[in-house]
Short mmCIF file of C-alpha atoms and ligand atoms in Angstrom, two decimals:
data_model
loop_
_atom_site.label_atom_id
_atom_site.label_comp_id
_atom_site.label_asym_id
_atom_site.label_seq_id
_atom_site.Cartn_x
_atom_site.Cartn_y
_atom_site.Cartn_z
CA UNK T 7 8.14 6.63 22.09
CA UNK T 8 7.02 3.42 23.63
CA UNK T 9 6.73 0.09 21.41
CA UNK T 10 2.92 -0.85 20.72
CA UNK T 11 1.34 -3.66 22.42
CA UNK T 12 -0.02 -6.07 19.62
CA UNK T 13 -2.96 -8.00 20.33
CA UNK T 14 -2.44 -11.15 18.05
CA UNK T 15 -6.21 -11.94 18.02
CA UNK T 16 -7.24 -8.58 16.48
CA UNK T 17 -4.35 -6.86 14.94
CA UNK T 18 -3.20 -7.42 11.27
CA UNK T 19 0.04 -6.20 9.57
CA UNK T 20 -0.85 -5.03 6.31
CA UNK T 21 2.53 -4.81 3.68
CA UNK T 22 2.00 -2.65 0.88
CA UNK T 23 3.59 -3.22 -2.65
CA UNK T 24 7.18 -4.30 -1.46
CA UNK T 25 8.04 -5.00 -5.17
CA UNK T 26 11.16 -4.72 -7.57
CA UNK T 27 9.38 -1.97 -9.34
CA UNK T 28 9.23 0.37 -6.30
CA UNK T 29 12.91 -0.33 -4.96
CA UNK T 30 15.90 1.23 -6.38
CA UNK T 31 16.43 0.09 -10.03
CA UNK T 32 12.85 -0.42 -10.55
CA UNK T 33 10.54 1.43 -12.91
CA UNK T 34 8.84 3.47 -10.35
CA UNK T 35 11.72 3.64 -7.71
CA UNK T 36 11.07 5.00 -4.15
CA UNK T 37 13.99 6.54 -2.67
CA UNK T 38 15.51 3.69 -0.16
CA UNK T 39 12.28 1.79 -0.84
CA UNK T 40 14.63 -1.62 -0.45
CA UNK T 41 15.50 -0.13 3.40
CA UNK T 42 12.17 -1.29 4.34
CA UNK T 43 12.55 -5.08 3.77
CA UNK T 44 14.54 -6.12 6.77
CA UNK T 45 12.49 -3.99 8.96
CA UNK T 46 9.10 -5.36 7.95
CA UNK T 47 10.72 -9.03 8.17
CA UNK T 48 11.53 -8.00 11.75
CA UNK T 49 7.96 -6.95 12.13
CA UNK T 50 6.29 -10.00 10.75
CA UNK T 51 6.90 -12.55 14.00
CA UNK T 52 5.05 -10.12 15.92
CA UNK T 53 1.44 -10.78 14.25
CA UNK T 54 -0.56 -13.54 13.87
CA UNK T 55 -2.14 -12.26 10.63
CA UNK T 56 0.06 -10.76 7.92
CA UNK T 57 -1.32 -9.42 4.37
CA UNK T 58 0.75 -8.37 1.46
CA UNK T 59 -0.60 -6.32 -1.42
CA UNK T 60 0.84 -6.68 -4.92
CA UNK T 61 0.43 -3.86 -7.43
CA UNK T 62 -0.47 -6.17 -10.54
CA UNK T 63 -1.34 -4.07 -13.85
CA UNK T 64 -2.26 -5.42 -17.07
CA UNK T 65 -0.12 -4.15 -20.27
CA UNK T 66 -1.63 -0.68 -21.47
CA UNK T 67 -3.21 0.14 -17.65
CA UNK T 68 -5.05 3.32 -17.71
CA UNK T 69 -2.39 4.56 -14.92
CA UNK T 70 0.36 4.54 -17.28
CA UNK T 71 1.53 7.69 -19.13
CA UNK T 72 2.39 5.62 -22.07
CA UNK T 73 -1.48 4.97 -22.34
CA UNK T 74 -2.38 8.68 -22.84
CA UNK T 75 -0.43 9.59 -26.23
CA UNK T 76 1.19 13.23 -25.61
CA UNK T 77 1.06 12.97 -21.73
CA UNK T 78 4.14 12.62 -19.34
CA UNK T 79 4.95 10.68 -16.58
CA UNK T 80 3.66 12.28 -13.36
CA UNK T 81 1.57 14.63 -15.09
CA UNK T 82 -2.58 13.84 -14.36
CA UNK T 83 -5.53 13.33 -16.45
CA UNK T 84 -9.17 13.41 -15.57
CA UNK T 85 -10.60 9.97 -15.78
CA UNK T 86 -14.18 8.76 -15.41
CA UNK T 87 -13.78 8.52 -11.59
CA UNK T 88 -11.59 11.76 -11.02
CA UNK T 89 -8.18 13.11 -11.16
CA UNK T 90 -5.15 10.31 -12.12
CA UNK T 91 -1.78 10.77 -11.69
CA UNK T 92 0.32 8.90 -14.63
CA UNK T 93 3.02 6.78 -13.84
CA UNK T 94 5.77 5.10 -15.52
CA UNK T 95 4.60 1.62 -16.87
CA UNK T 96 5.25 -0.55 -13.38
CA UNK T 97 4.49 -3.63 -11.69
CA UNK T 98 2.91 -5.18 -15.06
CA UNK T 99 1.24 -8.53 -14.25
CA UNK T 100 3.82 -11.40 -14.46
CA UNK T 101 6.86 -9.22 -15.10
CA UNK T 102 10.02 -9.13 -12.74
CA UNK T 103 9.25 -5.78 -11.61
CA UNK T 104 5.89 -6.75 -10.08
CA UNK T 105 7.72 -9.68 -8.16
CA UNK T 106 8.10 -8.93 -4.35
CA UNK T 107 11.72 -7.96 -3.47
CA UNK T 108 13.58 -11.08 -2.96
CA UNK T 109 14.46 -10.92 0.44
CA UNK T 110 10.79 -10.14 1.64
CA UNK T 111 9.56 -13.14 3.58
CA UNK T 112 6.70 -13.77 1.79
CA UNK T 113 6.11 -16.87 3.50
CA UNK T 114 5.07 -15.18 6.59
CA UNK T 115 1.59 -13.96 4.79
CA UNK T 116 -1.78 -15.57 5.34
CA UNK T 117 -3.13 -13.44 2.16
CA UNK T 118 -1.53 -12.27 -0.99
CA UNK T 119 -3.99 -9.59 -2.17
CA UNK T 120 -3.39 -8.20 -5.92
CA UNK T 121 -4.44 -4.66 -6.73
CA UNK T 122 -4.73 -2.31 -10.02
CA UNK T 123 -5.75 -5.45 -12.09
CA UNK T 124 -8.56 -3.91 -14.04
CA UNK T 125 -7.50 -1.81 -17.03
CA UNK T 126 -9.40 1.22 -16.82
CA UNK T 127 -9.26 1.63 -12.77
CA UNK T 128 -6.26 2.28 -10.68
CA UNK T 129 -6.11 1.14 -6.69
CA UNK T 130 -3.83 2.62 -4.59
CA UNK T 131 -5.83 1.48 -1.50
CA UNK T 132 -5.81 -2.11 -0.44
CA UNK T 133 -9.33 -1.95 0.38
CA UNK T 134 -11.06 -0.09 -2.57
CA UNK T 135 -9.88 1.01 -6.00
CA UNK T 136 -9.46 4.73 -7.35
CA UNK T 137 -13.24 5.12 -8.35
CA UNK T 138 -13.86 4.92 -4.47
CA UNK T 139 -16.46 2.55 -5.34
CA UNK T 140 -15.16 -0.88 -6.23
CA UNK T 141 -14.17 -2.99 -3.25
CA UNK T 142 -10.98 -5.46 -3.21
CA UNK T 143 -13.08 -7.39 -0.45
CA UNK T 144 -10.16 -6.92 2.04
CA UNK T 145 -12.45 -5.04 4.55
CA UNK T 146 -14.76 -7.94 4.97
CA UNK T 147 -11.68 -10.39 5.00
CA UNK T 148 -10.34 -8.69 7.80
CA UNK T 149 -13.47 -8.37 9.88
CA UNK T 150 -14.29 -11.96 9.25
CA UNK T 151 -11.15 -12.73 10.71
CA UNK T 152 -11.61 -10.73 13.78
CA UNK T 153 -9.36 -7.99 12.98
CA UNK T 154 -10.09 -4.54 14.44
CA UNK T 155 -6.82 -2.64 13.95
CA UNK T 156 -4.30 -2.67 11.03
CA UNK T 157 -0.83 -1.63 11.22
CA UNK T 158 0.76 -0.36 7.79
CA UNK T 159 4.17 -0.54 6.17
CA UNK T 160 5.64 -0.62 2.73
CA UNK T 161 5.64 1.48 -0.29
CA UNK T 162 4.84 4.18 -0.93
CA UNK T 163 4.00 6.20 2.19
CA UNK T 164 1.99 8.94 0.49
CA UNK T 165 0.08 6.93 -1.97
CA UNK T 166 -0.78 2.89 -1.50
CA UNK T 167 0.26 3.04 2.34
CA UNK T 168 -1.89 6.29 3.04
CA UNK T 169 -4.73 5.80 0.82
CA UNK T 170 -4.94 1.94 2.72
CA UNK T 171 -4.78 3.59 6.00
CA UNK T 172 -7.54 6.34 5.25
CA UNK T 173 -9.65 3.58 3.88
CA UNK T 174 -9.00 1.35 6.85
CA UNK T 175 -10.34 4.33 8.78
CA UNK T 176 -13.45 4.58 6.57
CA UNK T 177 -14.20 0.79 6.84
CA UNK T 178 -13.84 1.37 10.72
CA UNK T 179 -10.35 -0.28 11.51
CA UNK T 180 -7.86 1.32 13.54
CA UNK T 181 -4.72 2.23 11.66
CA UNK T 182 -1.31 2.89 12.68
CA UNK T 183 1.52 3.60 9.98
CA UNK T 184 5.04 2.20 10.92
CA UNK T 185 6.47 5.20 9.36
CA UNK T 186 10.07 3.93 9.77
CA UNK T 187 9.08 0.89 7.50
CA UNK T 188 7.60 3.17 5.08
CA UNK T 189 9.34 5.04 2.11
CA UNK T 190 7.58 8.26 0.23
CA UNK T 191 7.52 9.09 -3.60
CA UNK T 192 6.87 12.62 -2.44
CA UNK T 193 5.43 14.39 -5.54
CA UNK T 194 4.72 18.01 -5.07
CA UNK T 195 4.59 17.88 -1.47
CA UNK T 196 2.62 14.52 -1.15
CA UNK T 197 4.53 13.26 1.50
CA UNK T 198 3.39 16.12 4.18
CA UNK T 199 -0.06 16.37 2.32
CA UNK T 200 -0.76 12.84 2.86
CA UNK T 201 0.52 12.58 6.69
CA UNK T 202 -1.86 15.42 7.44
CA UNK T 203 -5.05 13.78 5.69
CA UNK T 204 -4.11 10.44 7.95
CA UNK T 205 -3.69 12.42 10.80
CA UNK T 206 -6.93 14.10 10.25
CA UNK T 207 -8.69 10.92 9.57
CA UNK T 208 -7.55 9.48 12.93
CA UNK T 209 -4.60 7.39 11.88
CA UNK T 210 -1.78 6.81 14.16
CA UNK T 211 1.83 7.64 12.86
CA UNK T 212 3.95 5.67 14.80
CA UNK T 213 7.62 6.36 14.71
CA UNK T 214 9.31 3.28 16.82
CA UNK T 215 10.52 0.64 14.73
CA UNK T 216 9.47 -2.48 16.20
CA UNK T 217 6.08 -2.61 18.22
CA UNK T 218 6.88 -4.74 21.30
CA UNK T 219 5.02 -7.20 23.77
CA UNK T 220 3.91 -4.11 25.54
C1 LIG O 304 2.04 3.21 -6.02
C2 LIG O 304 1.66 4.74 -7.57
C3 LIG O 304 1.29 3.69 -8.48
C4 LIG O 304 2.30 2.52 -4.72
C5 LIG O 304 1.29 1.99 -6.97
O1 LIG O 304 2.35 1.45 -4.44
O2 LIG O 304 2.49 3.71 -3.77
N1 LIG O 304 1.91 4.18 -6.39
N2 LIG O 304 1.06 2.41 -8.23
ZN1 LIG O 305 0.49 1.15 -9.61
#
C-alpha cells in the first residue's frame, strides 16, 4: 500500500490515550500497547497539528466495576444513556497510570484533551461522551483550525480509537486509522466488529506505517 500524502494545513494527528494504564503493567493493559509509542513519535513530525487525548477519570467513576457492587470487570450494566462496559479502575486523575507513556513525545502536541472526567458518563470518543450528546469541543476546535481530515492512532483500536474515528465521520471529517500504530483490547470480537463499523462509516483503515510526502 502506498504512503498517504499529508496536507499540513488540513490534516491533524489524533493520538488516543497513550497512557501508562493502557500499556503492559497498567491497570487496563492493552497487549503490545507500548509498541505504538515509537511509531507515533515517528508520525508526529509529518503533521502540523497534533492532538493528544488523555482518559481522565475521577475516583469512583461509573465506568469502574468497583463502583457497581456485585458486578465484575468486563461485564456491562445499563446506564441512563445505554449499555456501559465495566472496566478495572484506570486512568484516575493525577495517578501515575493516567500519565502519558514516558517516551511519548508530548511536546509535539498543540492540544491535550482530557475526557471521561464526569463521574457519571464515560467518554470513549474524543468528540462526544458515551451519552452521545455531551460534546468535548474537539469538533469545533478542529474545524476552527481548518482541519478537514484526522489520522488516528493509539489505544485502544476497538474502543477509544474506533469511537473517535466514528465520531470524526459523524462530525464531518475524513478519518484514517493508522492500524499499525494502534493496539486493541479485543473483548468478545470487539476488534473485528469495530473495524466493520468503521469501514461502513467511511473510515479508511490504513496499514502502511508512516504517511509519506506523497
Ligand atoms: C479506553 C476503555 C476504557 C480506551 C478507555 O482508551 O480505549 N477503553 N477507557
Ligand atoms: Zn476509561
